[in-house]
XYZ file of C-alpha atoms in Angstrom:
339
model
C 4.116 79.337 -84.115
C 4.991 77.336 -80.868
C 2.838 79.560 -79.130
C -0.169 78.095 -81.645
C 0.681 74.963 -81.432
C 0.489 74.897 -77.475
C -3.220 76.689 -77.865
C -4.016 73.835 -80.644
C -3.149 70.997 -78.291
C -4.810 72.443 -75.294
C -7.952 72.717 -77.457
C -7.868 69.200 -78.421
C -7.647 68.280 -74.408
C -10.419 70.413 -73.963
C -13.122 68.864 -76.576
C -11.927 65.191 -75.184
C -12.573 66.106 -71.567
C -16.374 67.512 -72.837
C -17.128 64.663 -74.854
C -17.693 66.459 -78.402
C -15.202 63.976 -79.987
C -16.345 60.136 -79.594
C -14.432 57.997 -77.149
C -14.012 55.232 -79.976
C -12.625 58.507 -82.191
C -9.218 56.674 -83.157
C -11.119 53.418 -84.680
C -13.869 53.858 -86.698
C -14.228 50.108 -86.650
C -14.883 50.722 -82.955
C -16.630 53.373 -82.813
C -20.624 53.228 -81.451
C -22.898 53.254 -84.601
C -25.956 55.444 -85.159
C -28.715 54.458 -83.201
C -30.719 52.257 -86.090
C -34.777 51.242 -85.714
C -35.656 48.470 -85.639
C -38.845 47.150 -86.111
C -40.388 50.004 -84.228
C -37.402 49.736 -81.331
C -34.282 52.187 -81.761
C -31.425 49.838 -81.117
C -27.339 51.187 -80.130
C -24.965 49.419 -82.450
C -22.065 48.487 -80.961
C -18.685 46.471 -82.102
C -16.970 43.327 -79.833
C -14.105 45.491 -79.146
C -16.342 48.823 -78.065
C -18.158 46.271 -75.897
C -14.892 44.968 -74.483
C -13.446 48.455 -73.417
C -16.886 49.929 -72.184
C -17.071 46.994 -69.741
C -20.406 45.759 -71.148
C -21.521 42.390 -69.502
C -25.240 40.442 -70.241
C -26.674 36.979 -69.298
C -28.370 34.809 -70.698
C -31.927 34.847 -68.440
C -33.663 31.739 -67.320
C -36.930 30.615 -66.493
C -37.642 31.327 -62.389
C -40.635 31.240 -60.192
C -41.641 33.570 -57.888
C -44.299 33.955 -54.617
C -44.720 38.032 -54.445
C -44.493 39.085 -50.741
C -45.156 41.607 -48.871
C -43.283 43.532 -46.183
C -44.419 44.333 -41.910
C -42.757 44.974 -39.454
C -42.501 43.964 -35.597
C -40.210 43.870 -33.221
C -37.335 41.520 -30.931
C -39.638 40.939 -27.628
C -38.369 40.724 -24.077
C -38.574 37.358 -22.232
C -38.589 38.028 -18.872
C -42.609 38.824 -18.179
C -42.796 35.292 -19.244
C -40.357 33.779 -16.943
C -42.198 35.574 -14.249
C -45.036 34.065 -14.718
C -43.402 30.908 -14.934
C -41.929 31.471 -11.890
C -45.158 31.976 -10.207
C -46.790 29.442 -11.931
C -43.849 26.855 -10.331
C -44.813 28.209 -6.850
C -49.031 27.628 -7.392
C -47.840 23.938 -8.849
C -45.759 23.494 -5.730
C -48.674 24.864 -3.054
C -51.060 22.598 -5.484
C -49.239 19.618 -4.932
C -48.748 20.427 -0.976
C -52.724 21.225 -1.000
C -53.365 18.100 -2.544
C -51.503 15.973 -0.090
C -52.732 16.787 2.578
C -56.081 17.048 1.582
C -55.859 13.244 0.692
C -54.451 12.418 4.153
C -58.010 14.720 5.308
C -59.479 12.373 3.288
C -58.186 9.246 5.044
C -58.927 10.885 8.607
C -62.425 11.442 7.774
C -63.256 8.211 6.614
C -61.312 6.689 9.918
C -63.280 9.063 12.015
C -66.363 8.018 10.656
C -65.768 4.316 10.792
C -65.020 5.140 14.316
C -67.893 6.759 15.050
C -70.327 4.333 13.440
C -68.525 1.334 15.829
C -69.600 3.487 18.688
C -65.304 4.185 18.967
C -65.072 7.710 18.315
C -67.207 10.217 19.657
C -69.574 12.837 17.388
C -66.724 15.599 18.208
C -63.910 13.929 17.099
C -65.851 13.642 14.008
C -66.960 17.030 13.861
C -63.347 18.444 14.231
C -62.142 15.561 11.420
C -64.627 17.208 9.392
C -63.525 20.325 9.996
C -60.370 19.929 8.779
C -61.019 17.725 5.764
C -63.103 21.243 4.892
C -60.090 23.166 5.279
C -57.996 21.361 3.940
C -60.856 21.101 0.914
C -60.940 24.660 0.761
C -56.931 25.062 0.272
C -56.618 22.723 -2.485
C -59.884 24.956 -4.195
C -57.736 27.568 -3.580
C -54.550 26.032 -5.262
C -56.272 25.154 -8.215
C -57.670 28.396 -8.809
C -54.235 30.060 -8.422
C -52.622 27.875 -11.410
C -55.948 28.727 -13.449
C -55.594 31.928 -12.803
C -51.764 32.233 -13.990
C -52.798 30.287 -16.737
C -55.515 32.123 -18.049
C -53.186 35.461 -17.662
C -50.444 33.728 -19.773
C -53.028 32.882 -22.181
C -54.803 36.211 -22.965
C -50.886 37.776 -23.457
C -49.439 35.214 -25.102
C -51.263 32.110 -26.414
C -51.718 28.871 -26.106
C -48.461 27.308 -27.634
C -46.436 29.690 -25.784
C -47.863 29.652 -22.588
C -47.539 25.457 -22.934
C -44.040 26.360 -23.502
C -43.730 28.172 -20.580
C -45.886 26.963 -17.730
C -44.886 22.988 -18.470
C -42.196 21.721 -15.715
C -39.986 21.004 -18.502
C -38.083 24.110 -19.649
C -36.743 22.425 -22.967
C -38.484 24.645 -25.161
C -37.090 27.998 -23.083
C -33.652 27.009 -23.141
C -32.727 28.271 -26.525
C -34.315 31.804 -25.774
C -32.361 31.263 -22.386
C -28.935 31.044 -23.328
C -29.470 33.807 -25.897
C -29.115 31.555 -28.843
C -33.039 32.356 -30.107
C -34.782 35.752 -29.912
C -38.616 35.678 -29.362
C -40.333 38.093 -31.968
C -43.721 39.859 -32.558
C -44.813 40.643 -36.464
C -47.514 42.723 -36.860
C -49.124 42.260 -40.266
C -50.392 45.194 -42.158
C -53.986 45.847 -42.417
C -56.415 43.166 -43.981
C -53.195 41.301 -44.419
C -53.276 37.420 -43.463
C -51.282 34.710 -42.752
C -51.817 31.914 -45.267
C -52.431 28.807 -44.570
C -48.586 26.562 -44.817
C -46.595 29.255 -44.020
C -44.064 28.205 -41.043
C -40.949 30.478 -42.078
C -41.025 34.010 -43.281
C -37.557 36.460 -43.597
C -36.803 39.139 -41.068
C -33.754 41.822 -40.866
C -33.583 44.870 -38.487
C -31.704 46.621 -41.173
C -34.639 46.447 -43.920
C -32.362 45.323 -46.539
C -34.218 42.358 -47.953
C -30.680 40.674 -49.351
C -29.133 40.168 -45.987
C -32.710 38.746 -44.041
C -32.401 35.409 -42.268
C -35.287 33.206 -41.541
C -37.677 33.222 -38.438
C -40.010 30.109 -37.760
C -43.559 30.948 -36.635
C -44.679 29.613 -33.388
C -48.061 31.084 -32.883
C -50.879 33.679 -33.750
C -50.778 36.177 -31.310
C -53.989 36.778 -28.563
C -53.432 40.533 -28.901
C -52.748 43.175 -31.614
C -50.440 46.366 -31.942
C -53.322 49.035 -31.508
C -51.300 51.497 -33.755
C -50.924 48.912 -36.834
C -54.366 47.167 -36.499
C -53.359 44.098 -38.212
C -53.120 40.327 -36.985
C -49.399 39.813 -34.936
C -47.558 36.738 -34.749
C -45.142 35.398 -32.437
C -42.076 33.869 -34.556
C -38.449 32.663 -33.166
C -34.825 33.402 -34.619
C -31.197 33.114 -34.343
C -30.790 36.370 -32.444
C -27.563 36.914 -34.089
C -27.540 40.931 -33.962
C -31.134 41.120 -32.993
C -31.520 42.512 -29.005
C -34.902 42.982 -27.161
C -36.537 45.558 -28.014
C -35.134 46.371 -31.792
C -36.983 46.627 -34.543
C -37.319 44.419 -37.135
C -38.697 44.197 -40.977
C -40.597 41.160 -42.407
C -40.707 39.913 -45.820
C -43.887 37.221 -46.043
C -44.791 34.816 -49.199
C -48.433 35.231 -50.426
C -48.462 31.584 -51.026
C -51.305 31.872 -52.917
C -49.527 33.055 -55.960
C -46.928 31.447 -57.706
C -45.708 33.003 -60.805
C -43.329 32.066 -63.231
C -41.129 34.649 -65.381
C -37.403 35.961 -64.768
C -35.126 36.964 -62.193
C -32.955 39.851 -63.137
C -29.855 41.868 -61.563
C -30.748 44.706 -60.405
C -28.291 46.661 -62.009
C -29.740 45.538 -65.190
C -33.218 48.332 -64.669
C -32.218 51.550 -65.813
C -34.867 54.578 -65.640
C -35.567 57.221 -68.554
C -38.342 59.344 -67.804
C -39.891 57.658 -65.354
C -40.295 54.629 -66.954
C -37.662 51.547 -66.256
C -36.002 49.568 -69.106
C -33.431 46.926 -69.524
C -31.236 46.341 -72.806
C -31.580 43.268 -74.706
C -28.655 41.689 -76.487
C -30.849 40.507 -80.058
C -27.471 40.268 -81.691
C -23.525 40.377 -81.654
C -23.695 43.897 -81.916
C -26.854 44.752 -81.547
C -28.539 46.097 -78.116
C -32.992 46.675 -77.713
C -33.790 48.955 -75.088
C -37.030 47.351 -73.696
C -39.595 48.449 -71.348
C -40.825 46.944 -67.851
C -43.984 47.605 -67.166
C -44.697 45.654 -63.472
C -41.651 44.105 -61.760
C -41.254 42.816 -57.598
C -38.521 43.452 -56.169
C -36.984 40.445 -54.718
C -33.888 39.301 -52.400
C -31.799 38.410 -55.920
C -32.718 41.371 -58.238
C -36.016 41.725 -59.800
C -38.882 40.010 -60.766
C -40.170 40.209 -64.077
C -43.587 38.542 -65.072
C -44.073 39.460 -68.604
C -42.236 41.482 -71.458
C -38.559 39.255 -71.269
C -38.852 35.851 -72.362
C -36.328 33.043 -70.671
C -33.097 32.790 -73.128
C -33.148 36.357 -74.188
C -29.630 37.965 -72.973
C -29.844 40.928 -70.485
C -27.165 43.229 -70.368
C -26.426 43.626 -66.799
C -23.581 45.593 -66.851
C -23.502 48.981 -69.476
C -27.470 49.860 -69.396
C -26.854 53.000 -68.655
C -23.779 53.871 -70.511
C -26.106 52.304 -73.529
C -28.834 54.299 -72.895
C -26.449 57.202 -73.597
C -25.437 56.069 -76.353
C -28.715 56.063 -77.548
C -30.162 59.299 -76.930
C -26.604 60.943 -77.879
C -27.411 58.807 -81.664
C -30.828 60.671 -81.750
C -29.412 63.915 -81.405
C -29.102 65.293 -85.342
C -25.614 66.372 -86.467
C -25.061 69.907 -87.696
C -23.702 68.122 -90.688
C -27.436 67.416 -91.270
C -28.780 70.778 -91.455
C-alpha cells in the first residue's frame, strides 16, 4: 500500500511538470476560461487573480506621431588630411602676404624710377633694372596666389565648401572641438535614390546599430564625393565622439520629413508572432483579452509604430502576449471529454 501511494504521488508530480493539469487547477474561480468568440475574434478569458499571478501587465495606448526613417550607414572620418592642408594652406597665406609686400614696395620703386627718369635724374638703366624687378617681384605674388587657389580648390573637390571654410580660415574656432577630441567628423552615405530632405539638420547615429541607444549628429555639409561601393549621396555630419574613433563604423537612422503620421507607439514586447503573422492582445474587458492582428508597423527607437488597426485608448497588454496566446490555442484544442 505505501509502495502505491509513493507511485500515486510521483504520478501527480509528473502530470504537473507536463502541463496536463491547469496551473489555476486548485481554484476554479481562477482558472483560464475556454477560449470564447467573439464577434468573429476568439478571445482568452481570464480572472483578476489569474491575471495577478501570471504577471499580466497592459497600457492604456495614446495618440503619437511618427516621421518613418530609414537606416545608412557611414563611417567616423580621420582629421588629419585636413589639417595638412591647412597647414599648407597657412604657409601659401604666409609666402602670399611676403609676395605681396614686396611687390608693393616694387611698386613704389618703379614709379620713383620713372619720375626720375622723366626729370632727366635717373638714367634708362636704372629704370630698366627697376622694371625688372617690379616683374619679378609681379611674377612671385602670381605665383602666391595661385598656390592658395590651388590648395583651395583641392580642399574643395574632397571636402566642400563649408568645410574647407572651416579649415583654410586663420581662425581655427570651428576645428577646435574636433581638436581636443570632444567632436568626431563623420561621413553618411545614403542608400540608393535616397535624399536628404530639405530641414533636416540632425539625424541619429550609433556604431552598435541598436536604434535605442543612438545619439544625435548635426549635419554640416553635402559631401563633393560619393562612396563608389554604395552609390548614394554622402554627407559630412559632426558628433560627440563619445565611443566613436576614426575609422569605425557607424549606422544612421534619418526622418523622411515628408511624412508625418499619426497612430500609436507600442512596447515592443507587446508584438507576439503566430504563423508568421504579428499580433498584440487587447484588453476589451476586465477579463476579457482580443488577440488582434498588425498588418504594417515601423520599428522605432521606443517600440513600434502602428498606423492603423489599434485605436488611441484601447489597452495593450504589454506584458503576458505570449503566455495569452497559449492560452488560446491550448482553449481550441477539443477535450477527449468531447468525443
Amino acid at each position: 500500500m505505501l509502495f502505491s501511494a509513493r507511485i500515486y504521488a510521483y504520478l501527480i508530480a509528473v502530470f504537473f511538470a507536463v502541463g496536463i493539469f491547469p496551473v489555476f487547477a486548485d481554484d476554479d474561480d481562477n482558472r483560464t476560461q475556454p477560449v470564447q468568440i467573439t464577434t468573429g475574434q476568439p478571445a482568452v478569458v481570464l480572472s483578476d487573480e489569474a491575471q495577478k499571478l501570471s504577471g499580466l501587465e497592459s497600457i492604456t495606448l495614446t495618440a503619437s506621431n511618427y516621421q518613418p526613417e530609414f537606416t545608412a550607414y557611414g563611417k567616423a572620418v580621420a582629421i588629419q588630411p585636413l589639417l595638412a592642408l591647412r597647414s599648407q594652406y597657412l604657409a601659401a597665406l604666409a609666402e602670399h602676404k611676403n609676395a605681396t609686400a614686396k611687390f608693393k614696395l616694387a611698386e613704389q620703386g618703379i614709379k620713383r624710377q620713372q619720375d626720375l627718369y622723366n626729370n632727366d635724374i635717373a638714367s634708362k638703366r636704372s629704370l630698366q633694372n627697376q622694371q625688372s624687378l617690379w616683374q619679378t617681384d609681379k611674377a612671385l605674388l602670381d605665383a602666391s596666389q595661385l598656390r592658395l587657389k590651388v590648395i583651395y580648390d583641392e580642399a574643395l573637390i574632397s571636402w566642400g565648401k563649408e568645410l574647407t571654410d572651416w579649415v583654410l580660415s586663420p581662425d581655427s574656432g570651428k576645428l577646435a572641438p574636433f581638436l581636443s577630441g570632444r567632436q568626431i567628423l563623420l561621413l553618411i552615405t545614403l542608400p540608393a535614390n535616397s535624399h536628404l530632405a530639405d530641414g533636416i539638420k540632425e539625424i541619429h547615429i550609433e556604431p552598435s546599430g541598436v536604434r535605442s541607444k543612438a545619439s544625435k549628429a548635426t549635419l554640416i555639409s553635402a559631401a563633393p564625393q560619393i562612396d563608389g561601393a554604395l552609390q548614394g549621396e554622402s554627407y559630412f555630419f559632426q558628433a560627440d565622439s563619445g565611443r566613436i574613433r576614426p575609422g569605425m563604423r557607424v549606422a544612421a537612422w534619418i526622418t523622411q520629413q515628408d511624412e508625418d503620421r499619426v497612430g500609436v507607439m507600442i512596447p515592443k514586447p507587446a508584438l507576439i508572432w503566430h504563423l508568421d503573422q504579428a499580433y498584440v492582445y487587447v484588453k476589451t474587458d476586465k477579463d476579457r483579452f482580443s488577440r488582434r492582428p498588425v498588418a504594417h508597423f515601423s520599428a522605432a527607437a521606443d517600440g513600434y509604430f502602428v498606423g492603423s488597426g489599434i485605436e488611441p485608448g484601447e489597452e495593450l497588454v504589454t506584458t503576458g502576449a505570449q503566455m495569452l496566446l497559449s492560452e488560446e490555442l491550448r482553449g481550441q484544442i477539443p477535450d477527449e471529454d468531447d468525443d
